Coordinates of C-alpha atoms in Angstrom, one line a residue:
M280 CA -65.9 63.5 -35.5
N281 CA -67.0 62.5 -32.0
K282 CA -64.0 62.2 -29.7
K283 CA -63.6 62.7 -26.0
I284 CA -60.5 64.6 -25.1
H285 CA -58.6 63.9 -21.9
A286 CA -56.1 66.4 -20.5
M287 CA -54.0 64.4 -18.2
Y288 CA -51.0 65.8 -16.3
F289 CA -48.6 65.8 -13.4
S290 CA -47.8 69.4 -12.6
P291 CA -46.6 70.5 -9.2
T292 CA -45.9 74.1 -10.1
G293 CA -48.6 74.5 -12.8
T294 CA -46.4 74.8 -15.9
T295 CA -47.3 71.4 -17.4
S296 CA -51.0 71.8 -16.6
K297 CA -50.9 75.2 -18.5
V298 CA -49.5 73.6 -21.6
V299 CA -51.7 70.5 -21.6
S300 CA -54.9 72.3 -20.7
G301 CA -54.2 75.0 -23.3
L302 CA -53.6 72.3 -25.9
A303 CA -56.8 70.4 -24.9
K304 CA -58.9 73.5 -24.9
K305 CA -57.9 74.7 -28.4
L306 CA -58.2 71.2 -29.8
S307 CA -61.7 70.8 -28.3
E308 CA -62.7 74.2 -29.8
N309 CA -61.5 73.0 -33.2
M310 CA -63.2 69.6 -33.2
P311 CA -66.9 69.6 -34.3
G312 CA -69.5 67.4 -32.8
T313 CA -70.1 66.7 -29.1
T314 CA -66.5 66.6 -28.0
V315 CA -66.2 66.3 -24.2
L316 CA -63.1 67.7 -22.4
N317 CA -62.1 65.8 -19.3
R318 CA -59.2 66.9 -17.0
I319 CA -57.2 64.3 -15.0
N320 CA -54.7 65.9 -12.7
F321 CA -52.6 63.2 -11.1
T322 CA -50.2 65.5 -9.3
L323 CA -51.4 64.5 -5.9
P324 CA -50.8 60.9 -4.7
G325 CA -54.4 59.9 -4.1
V326 CA -55.2 60.2 -7.8
R327 CA -52.3 58.0 -8.7
K328 CA -54.0 55.2 -6.8
E329 CA -56.9 55.2 -9.2
Q330 CA -57.2 53.1 -12.4
F331 CA -57.7 54.8 -15.7
S332 CA -58.9 53.0 -18.9
F333 CA -59.6 54.5 -22.3
S334 CA -61.0 53.5 -25.6
Q335 CA -60.6 54.1 -29.3
E336 CA -63.0 57.0 -29.0
D337 CA -60.6 58.9 -26.8
V338 CA -57.8 61.3 -27.4
V339 CA -55.5 61.6 -24.4
I340 CA -53.0 64.5 -24.0
M341 CA -50.5 63.2 -21.5
G342 CA -48.1 65.8 -19.9
V343 CA -45.3 65.4 -17.4
P344 CA -42.3 67.6 -16.4
V345 CA -38.8 66.6 -17.2
Y346 CA -36.7 65.6 -14.2
A347 CA -33.0 65.0 -14.9
G348 CA -33.6 64.6 -18.6
R349 CA -36.2 61.8 -18.2
V350 CA -39.8 61.1 -17.2
P351 CA -39.9 61.4 -13.4
N352 CA -39.2 57.9 -12.0
V353 CA -41.7 58.4 -9.3
L354 CA -44.4 58.3 -12.0
L355 CA -43.4 55.1 -13.7
N356 CA -45.5 52.7 -11.7
F357 CA -48.6 54.8 -12.1
L358 CA -48.1 55.4 -15.8
N359 CA -47.6 51.7 -16.5
T360 CA -51.0 51.0 -15.0
L361 CA -52.8 53.0 -17.7
Q362 CA -54.9 51.1 -20.2
G363 CA -54.9 52.7 -23.6
N364 CA -57.0 50.1 -25.5
G365 CA -56.2 51.8 -28.8
A366 CA -56.9 55.4 -27.7
L367 CA -55.0 58.1 -29.6
A368 CA -52.4 60.0 -27.5
I369 CA -50.3 63.1 -27.6
A370 CA -47.1 63.0 -25.5
V371 CA -46.1 66.3 -23.9
V372 CA -43.0 67.1 -21.7
V373 CA -42.2 70.4 -20.1
Y374 CA -38.6 71.2 -19.1
G375 CA -36.9 74.1 -17.4
N376 CA -34.9 75.5 -20.4
R377 CA -31.9 73.1 -20.0
N378 CA -32.9 70.1 -22.2
Y379 CA -35.6 67.5 -22.4
D380 CA -32.9 64.8 -23.3
D381 CA -34.8 61.5 -23.6
A382 CA -38.0 62.4 -21.7
L383 CA -40.2 62.7 -24.7
I384 CA -39.2 59.5 -26.4
E385 CA -39.5 57.7 -23.0
L386 CA -43.0 59.0 -22.4
R387 CA -44.0 58.0 -26.0
D388 CA -42.7 54.5 -25.4
I389 CA -44.5 54.2 -22.1
L390 CA -47.8 55.2 -23.6
E391 CA -47.3 52.9 -26.6
S392 CA -46.5 50.0 -24.3
C393 CA -49.8 50.7 -22.5
G394 CA -51.9 50.4 -25.6
F395 CA -52.1 54.0 -26.8
K396 CA -51.4 55.1 -30.4
V397 CA -49.1 58.1 -29.9
F398 CA -49.4 60.2 -33.1
A399 CA -48.0 63.5 -31.9
G400 CA -45.5 64.8 -29.3
G401 CA -44.1 68.0 -28.0
A402 CA -41.5 69.5 -25.7
F403 CA -42.3 72.8 -24.1
I404 CA -40.5 75.1 -21.6
G405 CA -41.7 76.1 -18.2
E406 CA -40.1 78.0 -15.3
H407 CA -37.5 75.7 -13.8
S408 CA -38.6 74.0 -10.6
F409 CA -35.4 75.0 -8.8
S410 CA -35.5 78.6 -9.8
K411 CA -37.7 81.8 -10.0
T412 CA -35.5 83.3 -12.8
L413 CA -34.7 80.4 -15.2
A414 CA -37.4 80.5 -17.9
Q415 CA -39.2 82.9 -15.6
N416 CA -43.0 83.0 -16.1
R417 CA -42.9 80.4 -18.8
P418 CA -44.9 79.1 -20.6
D419 CA -45.6 82.7 -21.7
D420 CA -47.8 84.1 -24.4
K421 CA -45.3 83.2 -27.1
D422 CA -45.2 79.6 -25.9
M423 CA -49.0 79.4 -25.7
A424 CA -49.2 80.7 -29.3
I425 CA -47.1 77.7 -30.3
V426 CA -49.4 75.4 -28.2
S427 CA -52.3 76.8 -30.3
D428 CA -50.5 76.2 -33.6
F429 CA -49.7 72.6 -32.4
A430 CA -53.4 72.1 -31.6
D431 CA -54.3 73.3 -35.1
Q432 CA -51.9 70.8 -36.7
I433 CA -53.1 68.0 -34.5
F434 CA -56.7 68.8 -35.6
N435 CA -55.7 68.7 -39.2
K436 CA -54.0 65.3 -38.7
L437 CA -57.1 63.9 -36.9
T438 CA -59.4 65.0 -39.7
T439 CA -57.3 63.8 -42.6
Q440 CA -56.0 60.5 -41.4
D441 CA -57.6 57.2 -40.5
T442 CA -54.5 55.1 -40.0
W443 CA -51.9 55.9 -37.3
Q444 CA -48.2 55.5 -37.1
T445 CA -46.1 56.0 -34.0
V446 CA -44.7 59.6 -34.1
V447 CA -41.0 60.0 -34.5
V448 CA -39.5 62.2 -31.8
K449 CA -36.0 63.3 -30.7
G450 CA -34.2 61.1 -28.2
N451 CA -31.9 58.2 -27.7
K452 CA -32.5 54.5 -27.3
P453 CA -31.4 53.0 -25.1
Y454 CA -32.2 56.1 -23.0
R455 CA -29.3 58.1 -21.5
A456 CA -28.7 57.9 -17.8
Y457 CA -30.4 60.5 -15.6
Y458 CA -28.7 63.9 -15.8
K459 CA -26.4 64.5 -12.8
P460 CA -25.0 67.8 -11.6
K461 CA -21.3 68.2 -10.8
N462 CA -19.4 69.9 -8.0
K463 CA -16.6 72.4 -8.6
E464 CA -14.1 69.6 -9.0
D465 CA -16.3 68.3 -11.9
I466 CA -17.3 65.2 -9.9
P467 CA -21.0 64.1 -10.1
V468 CA -23.0 64.8 -7.0
D469 CA -26.2 63.2 -5.8
I470 CA -28.8 65.7 -4.6
R471 CA -31.7 63.2 -4.5
K472 CA -31.8 63.2 -0.7
V473 CA -31.7 67.0 -0.3
T474 CA -34.8 68.3 1.4
P475 CA -36.2 71.8 2.0
K476 CA -35.8 73.7 5.2
T477 CA -38.4 75.9 6.9
N478 CA -37.6 79.2 8.5
S479 CA -39.3 81.3 11.2
D480 CA -41.5 83.1 8.6
C481 CA -43.7 80.0 8.5
I482 CA -47.3 80.8 9.5
D483 CA -48.3 77.1 9.6
C484 CA -50.9 77.6 6.9
K485 CA -50.4 73.9 5.8
L486 CA -50.4 74.9 2.1
C487 CA -47.2 73.0 1.5
V488 CA -48.8 69.9 3.0
E489 CA -51.7 70.3 0.5
V490 CA -49.5 70.8 -2.6
C491 CA -46.7 68.2 -2.0
P492 CA -47.1 65.7 -4.8
M493 CA -45.5 62.9 -2.7
G494 CA -47.6 63.6 0.4
S495 CA -44.4 63.9 2.3
I496 CA -44.7 67.0 4.4
D497 CA -45.9 66.3 8.0
D498 CA -49.3 67.8 8.7
E499 CA -48.4 68.4 12.4
D500 CA -44.9 69.8 11.8
V501 CA -44.4 71.2 8.3
S502 CA -40.6 71.3 8.8
K503 CA -40.6 67.5 8.8
L504 CA -40.8 65.1 5.9
N505 CA -42.4 61.7 6.2
G506 CA -41.4 60.6 2.7
I507 CA -39.1 61.6 -0.2
C508 CA -38.6 65.0 -1.7
I509 CA -38.4 65.2 -5.5
K510 CA -37.3 68.8 -5.7
C511 CA -40.5 69.7 -7.6
G512 CA -40.6 73.2 -6.2
A513 CA -44.3 73.1 -5.2
C514 CA -43.8 73.9 -1.5
I515 CA -41.3 76.7 -2.2
K516 CA -43.1 78.4 -5.0
N517 CA -46.5 78.2 -3.3
C518 CA -45.4 79.3 0.2
P519 CA -47.1 82.7 0.9
T520 CA -44.2 83.8 3.2
E521 CA -41.3 82.3 1.4
A522 CA -40.5 80.2 4.4
K523 CA -39.4 77.1 2.5
F524 CA -35.9 77.0 1.1
Y525 CA -32.9 74.8 0.3
D526 CA -29.5 75.3 1.8
D527 CA -27.5 72.3 0.5
P528 CA -24.3 73.6 -1.1
D529 CA -24.4 71.1 -4.0
Y530 CA -28.0 71.9 -4.8
L531 CA -27.4 75.7 -4.6
R532 CA -24.3 75.4 -6.9
H533 CA -26.3 73.4 -9.4
K534 CA -29.2 75.9 -9.3
Y535 CA -26.7 78.8 -9.9
E536 CA -25.1 76.9 -12.8
L537 CA -28.4 76.2 -14.4
E538 CA -29.4 79.9 -14.2
V539 CA -26.1 81.0 -15.7
D540 CA -25.4 78.3 -18.3
F541 CA -29.0 78.0 -19.6
A542 CA -30.2 81.5 -19.5
S543 CA -30.7 81.8 -23.3
R544 CA -34.3 81.2 -24.3
R545 CA -35.1 77.8 -25.8
E546 CA -38.1 77.3 -27.9
P547 CA -40.7 74.6 -28.0
E548 CA -40.5 71.7 -30.4
F549 CA -43.3 69.5 -31.6
F550 CA -43.6 66.4 -33.8
L551 CA -46.4 65.0 -35.9

């Protein structure tokens, strides 16, 4: 077997990249021949301006985080420009221990519509983008052992099959609406326009500017945004002085509820 493996991901805080890269590495180790491993990190906006086209000789592992139970809507335009041309694909979503809802089936459908043959899919858990305690330090060793097992089963399928059916995964069609948090009166609240604040501990290192996946943080004044905030957590979790924070009451209430209501460990699921 002579296939080129592409590890392709959007991963502002590194959880999705860890799963996808681990899966790709183990799969490439399993596959004989001159398998080439190619990483395509489309977290930053410049990469999402590029065109990517694949062939039947490719295996693409596509990973995205779950935002509000779905594929992040800011990625839809880019994902729909991909050209599969019959390439095999594995759909991977990573969520913060609440639920992946319809994200996996949505990602599978997007890839299929772009000409990929999606023969496997998985939903894994990563530390929640809002929190440093919910699913803390995940994916952990136990998760990565499951990633390794998933890679072994993918390899077995690749070497024993020559016809491909679209993998059946969990999810609803039509897809459910984006998950919405609620206030204490049980009324849905919209936190999409909530943005991070910057306190006096900021040392103006510009790291937040570099890691923002939307390119929204002002290079001259990092307390300002020139675009949207998707609450990915990149600026907050990467800040060396913890100078970035949210103070919106609805956001903070939702964060607290998530940490309390979804503290019990959930386990990865995969489909072949």
